Each structure stands twice: as structure tokens, then as C-alpha cells.
CSV table of C-alpha atoms and ligand atoms in Angstrom, one decimal:
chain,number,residue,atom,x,y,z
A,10,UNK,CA,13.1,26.1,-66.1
A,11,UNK,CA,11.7,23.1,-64.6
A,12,UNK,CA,8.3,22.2,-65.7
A,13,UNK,CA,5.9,22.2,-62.3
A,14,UNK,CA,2.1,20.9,-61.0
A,15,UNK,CA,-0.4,23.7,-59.9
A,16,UNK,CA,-2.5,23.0,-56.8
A,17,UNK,CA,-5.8,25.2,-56.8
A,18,UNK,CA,-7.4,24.0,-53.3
A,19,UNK,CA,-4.5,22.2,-51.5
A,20,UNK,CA,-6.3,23.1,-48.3
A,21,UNK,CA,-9.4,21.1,-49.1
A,22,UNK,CA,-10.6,17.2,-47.9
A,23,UNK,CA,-8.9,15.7,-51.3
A,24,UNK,CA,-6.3,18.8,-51.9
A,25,UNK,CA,-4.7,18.4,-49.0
A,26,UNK,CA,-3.7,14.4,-49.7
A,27,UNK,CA,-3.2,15.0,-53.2
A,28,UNK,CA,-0.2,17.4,-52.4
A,29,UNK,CA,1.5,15.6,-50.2
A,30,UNK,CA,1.3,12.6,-52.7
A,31,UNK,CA,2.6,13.8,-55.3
A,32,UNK,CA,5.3,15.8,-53.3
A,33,UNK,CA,6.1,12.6,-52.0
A,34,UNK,CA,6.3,11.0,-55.7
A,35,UNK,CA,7.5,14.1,-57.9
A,36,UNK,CA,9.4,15.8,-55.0
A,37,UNK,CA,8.5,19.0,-52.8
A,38,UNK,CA,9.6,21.5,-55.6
A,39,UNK,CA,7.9,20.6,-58.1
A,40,UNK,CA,3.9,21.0,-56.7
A,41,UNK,CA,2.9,24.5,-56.4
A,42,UNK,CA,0.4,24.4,-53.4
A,43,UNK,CA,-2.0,27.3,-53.4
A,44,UNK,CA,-5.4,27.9,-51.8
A,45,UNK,CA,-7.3,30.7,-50.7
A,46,UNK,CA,-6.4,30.7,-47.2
A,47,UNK,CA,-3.5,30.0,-44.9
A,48,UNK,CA,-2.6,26.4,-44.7
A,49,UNK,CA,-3.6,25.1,-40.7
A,50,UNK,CA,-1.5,21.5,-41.9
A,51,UNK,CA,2.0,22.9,-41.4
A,52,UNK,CA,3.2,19.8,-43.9
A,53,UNK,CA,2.1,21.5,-46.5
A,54,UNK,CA,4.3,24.2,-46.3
A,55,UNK,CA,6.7,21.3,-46.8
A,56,UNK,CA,7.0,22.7,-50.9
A,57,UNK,CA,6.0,26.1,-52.4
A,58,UNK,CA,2.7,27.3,-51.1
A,59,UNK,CA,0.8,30.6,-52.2
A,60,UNK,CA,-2.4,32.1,-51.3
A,61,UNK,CA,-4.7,32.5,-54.3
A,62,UNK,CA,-8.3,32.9,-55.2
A,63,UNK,CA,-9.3,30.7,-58.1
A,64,UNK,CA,-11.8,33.2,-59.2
A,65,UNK,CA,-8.9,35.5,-59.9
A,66,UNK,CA,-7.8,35.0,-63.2
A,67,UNK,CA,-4.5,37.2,-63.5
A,68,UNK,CA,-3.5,35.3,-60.3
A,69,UNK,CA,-4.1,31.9,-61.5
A,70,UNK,CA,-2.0,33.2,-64.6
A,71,UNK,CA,0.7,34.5,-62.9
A,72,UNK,CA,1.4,31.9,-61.1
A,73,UNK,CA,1.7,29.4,-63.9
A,74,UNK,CA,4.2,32.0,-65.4
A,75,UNK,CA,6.2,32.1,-62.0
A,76,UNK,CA,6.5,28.5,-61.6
A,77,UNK,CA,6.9,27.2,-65.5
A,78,UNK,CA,3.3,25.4,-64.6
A,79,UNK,CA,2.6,22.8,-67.1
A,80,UNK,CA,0.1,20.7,-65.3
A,81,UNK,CA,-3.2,21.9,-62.8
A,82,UNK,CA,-5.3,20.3,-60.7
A,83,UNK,CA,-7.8,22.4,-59.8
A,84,UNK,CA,-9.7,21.1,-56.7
A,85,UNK,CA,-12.0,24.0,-56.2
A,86,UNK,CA,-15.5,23.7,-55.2
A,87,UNK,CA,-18.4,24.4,-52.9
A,88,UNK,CA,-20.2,21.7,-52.3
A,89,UNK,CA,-24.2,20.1,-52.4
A,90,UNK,CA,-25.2,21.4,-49.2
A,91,UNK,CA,-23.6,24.7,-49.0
A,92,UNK,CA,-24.3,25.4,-52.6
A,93,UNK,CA,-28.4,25.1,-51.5
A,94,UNK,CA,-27.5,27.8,-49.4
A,95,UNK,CA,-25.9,30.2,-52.3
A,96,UNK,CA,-27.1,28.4,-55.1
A,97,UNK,CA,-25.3,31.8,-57.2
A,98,UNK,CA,-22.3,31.6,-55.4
A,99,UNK,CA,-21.7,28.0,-55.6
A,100,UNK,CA,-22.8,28.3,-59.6
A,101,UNK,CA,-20.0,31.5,-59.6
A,102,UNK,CA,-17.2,29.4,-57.8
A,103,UNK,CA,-17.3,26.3,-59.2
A,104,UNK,CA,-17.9,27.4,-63.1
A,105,UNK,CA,-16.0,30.2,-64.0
A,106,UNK,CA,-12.1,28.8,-62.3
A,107,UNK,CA,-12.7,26.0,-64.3
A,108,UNK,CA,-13.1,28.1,-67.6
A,109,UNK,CA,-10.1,30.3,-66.5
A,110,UNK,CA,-8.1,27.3,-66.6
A,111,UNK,CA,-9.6,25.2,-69.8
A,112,UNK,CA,-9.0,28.8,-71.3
A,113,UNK,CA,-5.7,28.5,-70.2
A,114,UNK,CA,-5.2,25.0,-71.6
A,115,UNK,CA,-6.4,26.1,-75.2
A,116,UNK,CA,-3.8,29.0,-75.2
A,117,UNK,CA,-1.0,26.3,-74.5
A,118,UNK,CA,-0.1,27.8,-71.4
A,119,UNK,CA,-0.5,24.7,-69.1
A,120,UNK,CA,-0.9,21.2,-71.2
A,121,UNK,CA,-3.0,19.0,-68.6
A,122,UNK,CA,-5.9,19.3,-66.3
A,123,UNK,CA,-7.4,17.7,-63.9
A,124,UNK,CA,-11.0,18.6,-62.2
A,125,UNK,CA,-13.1,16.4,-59.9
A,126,UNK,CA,-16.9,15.7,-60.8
A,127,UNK,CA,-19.0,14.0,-58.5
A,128,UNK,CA,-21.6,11.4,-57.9
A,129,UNK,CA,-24.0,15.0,-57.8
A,130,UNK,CA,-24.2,14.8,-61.4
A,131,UNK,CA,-27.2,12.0,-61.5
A,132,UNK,CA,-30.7,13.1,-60.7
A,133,UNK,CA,-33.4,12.0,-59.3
A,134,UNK,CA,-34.4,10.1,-62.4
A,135,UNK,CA,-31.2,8.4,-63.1
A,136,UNK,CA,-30.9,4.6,-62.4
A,137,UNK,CA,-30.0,4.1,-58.7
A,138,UNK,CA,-28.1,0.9,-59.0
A,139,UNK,CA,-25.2,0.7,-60.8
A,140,UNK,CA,-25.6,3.3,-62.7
A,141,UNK,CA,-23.9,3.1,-65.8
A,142,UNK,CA,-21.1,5.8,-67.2
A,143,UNK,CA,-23.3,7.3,-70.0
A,144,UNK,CA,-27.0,7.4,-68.5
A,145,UNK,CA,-30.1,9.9,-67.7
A,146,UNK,CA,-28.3,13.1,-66.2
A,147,UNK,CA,-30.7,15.4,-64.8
A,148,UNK,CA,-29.3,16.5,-61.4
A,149,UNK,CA,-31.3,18.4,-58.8
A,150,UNK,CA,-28.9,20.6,-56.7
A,151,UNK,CA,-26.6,23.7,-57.8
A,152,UNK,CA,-23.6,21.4,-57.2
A,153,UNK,CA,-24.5,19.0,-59.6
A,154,UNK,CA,-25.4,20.9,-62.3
A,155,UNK,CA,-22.6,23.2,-62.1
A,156,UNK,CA,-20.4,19.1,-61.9
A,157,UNK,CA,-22.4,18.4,-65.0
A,158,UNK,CA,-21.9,21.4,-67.2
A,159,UNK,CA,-18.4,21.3,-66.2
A,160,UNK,CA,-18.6,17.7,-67.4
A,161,UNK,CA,-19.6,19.5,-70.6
A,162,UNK,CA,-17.1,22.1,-70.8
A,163,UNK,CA,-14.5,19.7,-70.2
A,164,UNK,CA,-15.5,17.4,-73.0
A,165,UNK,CA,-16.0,20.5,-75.3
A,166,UNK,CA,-12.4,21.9,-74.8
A,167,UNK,CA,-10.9,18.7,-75.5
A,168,UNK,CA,-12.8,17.5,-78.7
A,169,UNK,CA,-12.8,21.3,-79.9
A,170,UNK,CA,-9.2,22.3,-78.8
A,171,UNK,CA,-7.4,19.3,-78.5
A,172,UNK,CA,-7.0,20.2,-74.7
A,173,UNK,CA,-6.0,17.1,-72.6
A,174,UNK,CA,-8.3,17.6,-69.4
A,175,UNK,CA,-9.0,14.3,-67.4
A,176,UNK,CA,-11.9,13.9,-64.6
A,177,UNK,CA,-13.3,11.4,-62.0
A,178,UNK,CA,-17.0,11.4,-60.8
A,179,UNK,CA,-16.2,11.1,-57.0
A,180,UNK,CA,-18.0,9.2,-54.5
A,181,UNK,CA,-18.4,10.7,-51.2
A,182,UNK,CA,-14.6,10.8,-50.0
A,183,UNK,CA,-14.0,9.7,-46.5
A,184,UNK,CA,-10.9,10.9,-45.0
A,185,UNK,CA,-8.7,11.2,-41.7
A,186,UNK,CA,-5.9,14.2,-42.3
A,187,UNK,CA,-8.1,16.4,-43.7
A,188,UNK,CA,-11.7,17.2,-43.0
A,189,UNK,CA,-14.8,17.5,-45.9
A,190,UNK,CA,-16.4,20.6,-45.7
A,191,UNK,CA,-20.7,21.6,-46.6
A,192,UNK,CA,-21.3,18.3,-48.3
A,193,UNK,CA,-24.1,15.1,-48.2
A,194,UNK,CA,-21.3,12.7,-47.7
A,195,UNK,CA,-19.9,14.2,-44.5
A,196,UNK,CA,-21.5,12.5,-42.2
A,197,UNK,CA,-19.4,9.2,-43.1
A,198,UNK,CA,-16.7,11.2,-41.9
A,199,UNK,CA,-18.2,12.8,-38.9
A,200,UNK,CA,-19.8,9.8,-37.7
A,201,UNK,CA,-15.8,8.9,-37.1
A,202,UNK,CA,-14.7,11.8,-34.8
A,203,UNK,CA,-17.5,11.3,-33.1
A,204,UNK,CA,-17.6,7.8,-32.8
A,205,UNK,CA,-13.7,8.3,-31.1
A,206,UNK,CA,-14.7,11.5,-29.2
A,207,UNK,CA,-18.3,10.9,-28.0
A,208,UNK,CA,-18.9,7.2,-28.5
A,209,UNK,CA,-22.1,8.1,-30.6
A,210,UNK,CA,-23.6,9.8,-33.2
A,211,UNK,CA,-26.9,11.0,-34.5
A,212,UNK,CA,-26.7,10.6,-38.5
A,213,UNK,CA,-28.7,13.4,-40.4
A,214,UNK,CA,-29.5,11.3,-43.4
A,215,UNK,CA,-31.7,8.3,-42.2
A,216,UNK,CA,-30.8,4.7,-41.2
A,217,UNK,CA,-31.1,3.6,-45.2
A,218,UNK,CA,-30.2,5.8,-47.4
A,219,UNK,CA,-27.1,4.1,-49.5
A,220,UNK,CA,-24.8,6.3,-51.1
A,221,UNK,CA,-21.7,5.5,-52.8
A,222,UNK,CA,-18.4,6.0,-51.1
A,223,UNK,CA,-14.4,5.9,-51.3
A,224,UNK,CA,-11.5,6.0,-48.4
A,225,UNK,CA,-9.2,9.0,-49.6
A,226,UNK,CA,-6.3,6.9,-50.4
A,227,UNK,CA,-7.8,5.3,-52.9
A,228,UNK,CA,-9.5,8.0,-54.7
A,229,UNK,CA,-5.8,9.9,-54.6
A,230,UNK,CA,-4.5,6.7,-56.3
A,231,UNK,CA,-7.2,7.2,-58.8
A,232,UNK,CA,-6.4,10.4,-59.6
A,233,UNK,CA,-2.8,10.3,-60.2
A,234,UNK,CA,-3.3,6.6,-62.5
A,235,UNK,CA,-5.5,8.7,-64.5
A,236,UNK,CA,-3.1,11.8,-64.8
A,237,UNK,CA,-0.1,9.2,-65.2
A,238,UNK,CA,-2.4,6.7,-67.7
A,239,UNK,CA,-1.4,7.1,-71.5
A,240,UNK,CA,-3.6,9.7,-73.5
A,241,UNK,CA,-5.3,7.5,-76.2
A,242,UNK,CA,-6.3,5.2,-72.8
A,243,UNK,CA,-8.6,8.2,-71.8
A,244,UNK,CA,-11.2,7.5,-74.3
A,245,UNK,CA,-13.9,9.3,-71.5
A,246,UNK,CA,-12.9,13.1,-71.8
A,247,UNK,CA,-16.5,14.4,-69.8
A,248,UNK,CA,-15.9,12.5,-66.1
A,249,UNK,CA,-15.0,8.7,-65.1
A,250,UNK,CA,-17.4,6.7,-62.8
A,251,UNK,CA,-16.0,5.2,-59.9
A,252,UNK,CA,-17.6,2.9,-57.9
A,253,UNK,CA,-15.9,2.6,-54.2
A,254,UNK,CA,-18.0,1.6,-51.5
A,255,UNK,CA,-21.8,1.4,-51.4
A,256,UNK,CA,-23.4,1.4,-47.6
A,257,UNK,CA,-25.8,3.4,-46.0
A,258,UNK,CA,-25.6,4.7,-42.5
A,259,UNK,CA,-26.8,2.0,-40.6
A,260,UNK,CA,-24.2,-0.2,-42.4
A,261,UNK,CA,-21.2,2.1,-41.9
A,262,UNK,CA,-22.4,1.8,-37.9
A,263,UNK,CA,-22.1,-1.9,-38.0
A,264,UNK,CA,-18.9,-1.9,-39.3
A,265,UNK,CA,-17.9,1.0,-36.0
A,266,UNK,CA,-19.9,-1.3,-33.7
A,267,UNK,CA,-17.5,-4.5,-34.9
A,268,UNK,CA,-14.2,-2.5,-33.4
A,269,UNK,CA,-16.5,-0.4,-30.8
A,270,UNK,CA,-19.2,-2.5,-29.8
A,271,UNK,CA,-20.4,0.3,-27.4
A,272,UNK,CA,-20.9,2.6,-30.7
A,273,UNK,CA,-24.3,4.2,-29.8
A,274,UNK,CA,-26.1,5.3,-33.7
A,275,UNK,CA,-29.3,7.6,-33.8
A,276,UNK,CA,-31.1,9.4,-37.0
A,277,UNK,CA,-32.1,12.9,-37.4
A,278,UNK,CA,-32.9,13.4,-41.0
A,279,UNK,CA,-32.7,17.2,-42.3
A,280,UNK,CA,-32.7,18.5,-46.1
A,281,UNK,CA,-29.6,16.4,-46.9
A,282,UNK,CA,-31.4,13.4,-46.8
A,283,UNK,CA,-33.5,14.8,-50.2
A,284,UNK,CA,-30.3,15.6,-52.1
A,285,UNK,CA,-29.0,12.0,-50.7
A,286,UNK,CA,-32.1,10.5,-52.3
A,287,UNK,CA,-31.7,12.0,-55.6
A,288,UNK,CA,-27.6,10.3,-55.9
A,289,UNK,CA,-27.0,6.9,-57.0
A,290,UNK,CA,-26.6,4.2,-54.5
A,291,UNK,CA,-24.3,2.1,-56.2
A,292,UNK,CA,-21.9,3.5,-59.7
A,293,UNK,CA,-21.0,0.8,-62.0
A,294,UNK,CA,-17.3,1.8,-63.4
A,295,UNK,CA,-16.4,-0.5,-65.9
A,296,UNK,CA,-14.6,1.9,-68.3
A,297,UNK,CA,-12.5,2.9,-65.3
A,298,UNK,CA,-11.5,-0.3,-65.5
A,299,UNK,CA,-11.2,-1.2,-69.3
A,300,UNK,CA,-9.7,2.0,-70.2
A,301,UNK,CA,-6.7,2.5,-67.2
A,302,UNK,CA,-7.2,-0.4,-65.7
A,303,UNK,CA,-8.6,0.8,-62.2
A,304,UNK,CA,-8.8,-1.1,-59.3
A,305,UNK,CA,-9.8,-0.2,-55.7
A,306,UNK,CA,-8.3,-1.4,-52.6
A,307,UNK,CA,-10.2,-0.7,-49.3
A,308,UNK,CA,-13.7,-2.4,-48.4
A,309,UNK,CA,-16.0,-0.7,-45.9
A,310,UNK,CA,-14.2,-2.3,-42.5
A,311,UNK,CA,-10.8,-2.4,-43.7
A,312,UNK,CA,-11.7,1.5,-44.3
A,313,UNK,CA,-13.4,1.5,-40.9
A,314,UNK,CA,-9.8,0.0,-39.3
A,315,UNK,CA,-8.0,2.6,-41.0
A,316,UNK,CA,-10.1,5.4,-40.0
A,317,UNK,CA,-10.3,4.5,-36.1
A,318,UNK,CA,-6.7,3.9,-36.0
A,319,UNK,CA,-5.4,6.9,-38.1
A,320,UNK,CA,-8.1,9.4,-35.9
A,321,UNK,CA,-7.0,7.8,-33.0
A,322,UNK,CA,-3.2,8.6,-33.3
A,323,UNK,CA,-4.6,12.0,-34.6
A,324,UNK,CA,-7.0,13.2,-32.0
A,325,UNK,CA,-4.3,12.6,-29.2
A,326,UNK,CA,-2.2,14.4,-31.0
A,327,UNK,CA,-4.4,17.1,-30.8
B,420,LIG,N1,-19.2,14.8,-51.4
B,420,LIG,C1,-20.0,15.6,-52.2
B,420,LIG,C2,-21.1,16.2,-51.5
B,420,LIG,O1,-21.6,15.6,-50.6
B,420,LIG,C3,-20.5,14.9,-53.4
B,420,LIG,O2,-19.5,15.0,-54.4
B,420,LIG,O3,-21.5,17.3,-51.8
């Protein structure tokens, strides 16, 4: 039976890409798409799509059985803001999927991994600028410490087991085909949409607060270099920095101004703006670079272009 690639989140902001990437590269068949609800993107019916909870275990296992699964991505998560709402919840959600599947891993069921940290793993005492990969960790939301034991787990499994579990410390991912959902970063999606459908926007983190950043496509081409780069290059077995694109909100609405010059920009600040100010504002990722040679692509206004231009075609559409 062939050997196949397990999906867990294809609905989500980076699941949704991811799939129909690597359907595009490995061919339809071969990515088993599942997520815990319907997809509302027909295109990703385009392959073999199942509806699964990743806090079900048996599921999770019988599907790997089904398909001949060898390799998972598991994209699974709720994010900083939502997870201040249900701190337990979030802490539930986003730790024990990622066990079922490092467990799986150790038994030699499924032979690679892949799970998403985040920028939500440095605290308020971790150095803002360019932070470095190894530095003070002491995160201040639910969402990054649940990234940051995870970060553990991960880095536990593979020294103790030998399991081959690779991971990238996200920026904030800014997107067109699919939308984020309960994050800090959203708004430099948002601020899009709205942008196009309102020509303006009120922020809710203030005019200054710099975060760091990356357009999807390049964080997809991340992922799959790292999957695809050979094992004794992935020397970092906890989570990868990755720099992308440092800007804060005023910034992001210079660059919207540039193409929209009527682009109208106003701040509300609410409680996202604290667990904004605890993040980095600029990642330095030199061992993404020394170990699989990463590169990005997209600066803030050739982002900007792509977004106004992919949204536009997209919201007429609509
Ligand atoms: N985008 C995430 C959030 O804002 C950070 O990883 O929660």
C-alpha cells in the first residue's frame, strides 16, 4: 500500500495552504485531509478528506491504519487570544493531540512529524530584538506555554526515542485563501478585508506595537524544505526561528496607503495589545539558515501587492 501524509487541521489559516501544496507536489491521493468540521473550501475535497477530532486518539489511529500513514502534520491549535478565554481548553487542545501523535511516532506507526510553534513561546522578559534561537523562554499566555512545552515534548521524543519530529516557531501568518482564527496577529489580516471592503480600519493593537510577521506562501515553503531537508541537517529538534517580516501597524498601513492612498487607519487597543507586548519584535533565524539553508521571499509591500490583488479577485468572487 502506498505510503500517505496525514492532515490534522486542513481547515485552518496554514492547513488549508499546506494541503493544497503538497497535493499539488505529491499528488491528490497521497494527503489525507481531515479536520474537525466540514471543509467550506470545496478544493479541498480535491483528495481524501475526513472529519476527525484530534483529541480522539482511536480516530487519529485509525486513520493512519486506513491510509498506510507514514507522515503527519498536525496543525491543531487554539490560539493566544482564544486560549485567554479557556486557558483549560486551549492547554487540553493543544497538548494532549500532540502526545497522541509523538506516542504514535515512538510505536513506529507514522515515522515523521511535523507541529507548528510560534513566536508565543518568548515572554515578556525575552530579548525583543532579534531574538536569538536559544534565549530566555518564559511565555505569559496559555498558548505559549502550551507552544513551549510542546517545544519540549518534541525535543524529548526525539533525543529519547529517536523520533524524527521537525518544528517552526511561526510568525504571525498573513494570508488570503484562508482566514486566521482567535489570534494577536489577525489584525494584519483583517486590516486587509477591510481595507478592500470598507476602505478603513481601526487596529486593536496600537499604532507601534511591532510584531514579527510572514505572507503564507512563504511560511508553506518553509515547512515543506524543512520536512523535505535531510535528517542530520535538523540539528534543532525543539522549534526553528523564523524571522519574516517585522512592522507594526502603522507600518503595515503605509504600505496599504502606497496602493490605496485613501486607506483611512485608527487604533483601539484591547487585551491583545498586552500579549502583543510580551512577543518579540524582530526573530533572528540564523540556524534556519545554516542548517537548511532558508531563505524568505516576500517583503512587507510586495506582501501588501499580493494580498490586495489576491482579496480582490476573491471578494468578487464572493
Ligand atoms: N498567530 C498566533 C497568535 O496570534 C501566534 O502564533 O496567536
Amino acid at each position: 500500500m502506498k505510503k500517505t501524509t496525514l492532515i490534522l487541521g486542513a481547515c485552518g489559516q496554514i492547513g488549508t495552504e499546506l494541503t493544497l501544496t503538497l497535493r499539488e507536489k505529491y499528488g491528490n491521493e497521497t494527503i489525507i485531509a481531515t479536520d474537525i468540521n466540514e471543509p467550506r473550501l470545496a478544493e479541498l475535497k480535491n483528495g481524501p478528506f475526513e472529519v476527525l477530532d484530534a483529541s480522539d486518539s482511536d480516530g487519529i489511529r485509525a486513520i493512519c491504519e486506513k491510509y498506510n500513514v507514514t507522515t503527519v502534520y498536525h496543525l491543531v491549535a487554539m490560539l493566544s487570544a482564544t486560549g485567554e478565554k479557556f486557558p483549560m481548553k486551549a492547554w487540553d487542545l493543544n497538548m494532549r493531540s500532540l502526545l497522541y501523535v509523538l506516542e504514535l511516532a515512538k510505536e513506529n506507526i507514522i515515522d515523521k512529524i511535523f507541529w507548528p510553534s510560534s513566536i508565543a513561546v518568548f515572554g515578556p522578559t525575552t530579548p525583543k530584538n532579534l531574538t536569538p534561537q536559544q534565549t530566555i523562554m518564559e511565555p505569559s499566555t496559555v498558548y505559549g506555554i502550551s507552544k513551549l512545552a510542546g517545544e519540549r515534548w518534541c525535543e524529548y521524543y526525539h533525543n529519547k526515542y529517536g523520533v524524527d519530529v521537525r518544528s517552526i516557531r511561526y510568525p504571525g501568518l498573513i494570508s488570503w485563501k484562508s482566514q486566521p482564527g482567535g489570534g494577536t496577529t489577525d489584525y494584519a489580516v483583517e486590516i486587509y478585508y477591510k481595507a478592500l471592503e470598507q476602505g478603513k480600519y481601526t487596529c486593536f493593537l496600537s499604532e507601534h506595537r511591532a510584531l514579527p510577521m510572514m505572507y503564507m506562501e512563504d511560511a508553506v515553503r518553509a515547512t515543506i524544505e524543512l520536512m523535505e531537508a535531510p535528517t542530520e541537517h535538523v540539528k534543532i529538534r525543539s522549534s526553528y526561528n523564523l524571522a519574516g517580516i517585522s512592522f507594526d501597524p502603522a507600518t503595515i498601513g503605509a504600505s496599504i496607503k502606497k496602493l490605496m492612498p485613501e486607506f483611512e487607519l485608527n487604533f483601539e487597543p484591547d487585551f491583545r495589545e498586552d500579549i502583543a507586548a510580551s512577543w518579540p519584535e524582530s526573530i533572528d533565524d540564523s540556524s534556519a539558515q545554516a542548517d537548511w539553508n532558508w531563505s524568505q521571499k516576500y517583503n512587507l509591500d510586495t506582501m501588501t501587492e499580493a494580498m490586495l490583488t489576491n482579496l480582490k479577485t476573491k471578494l468578487q468572487l464572493l
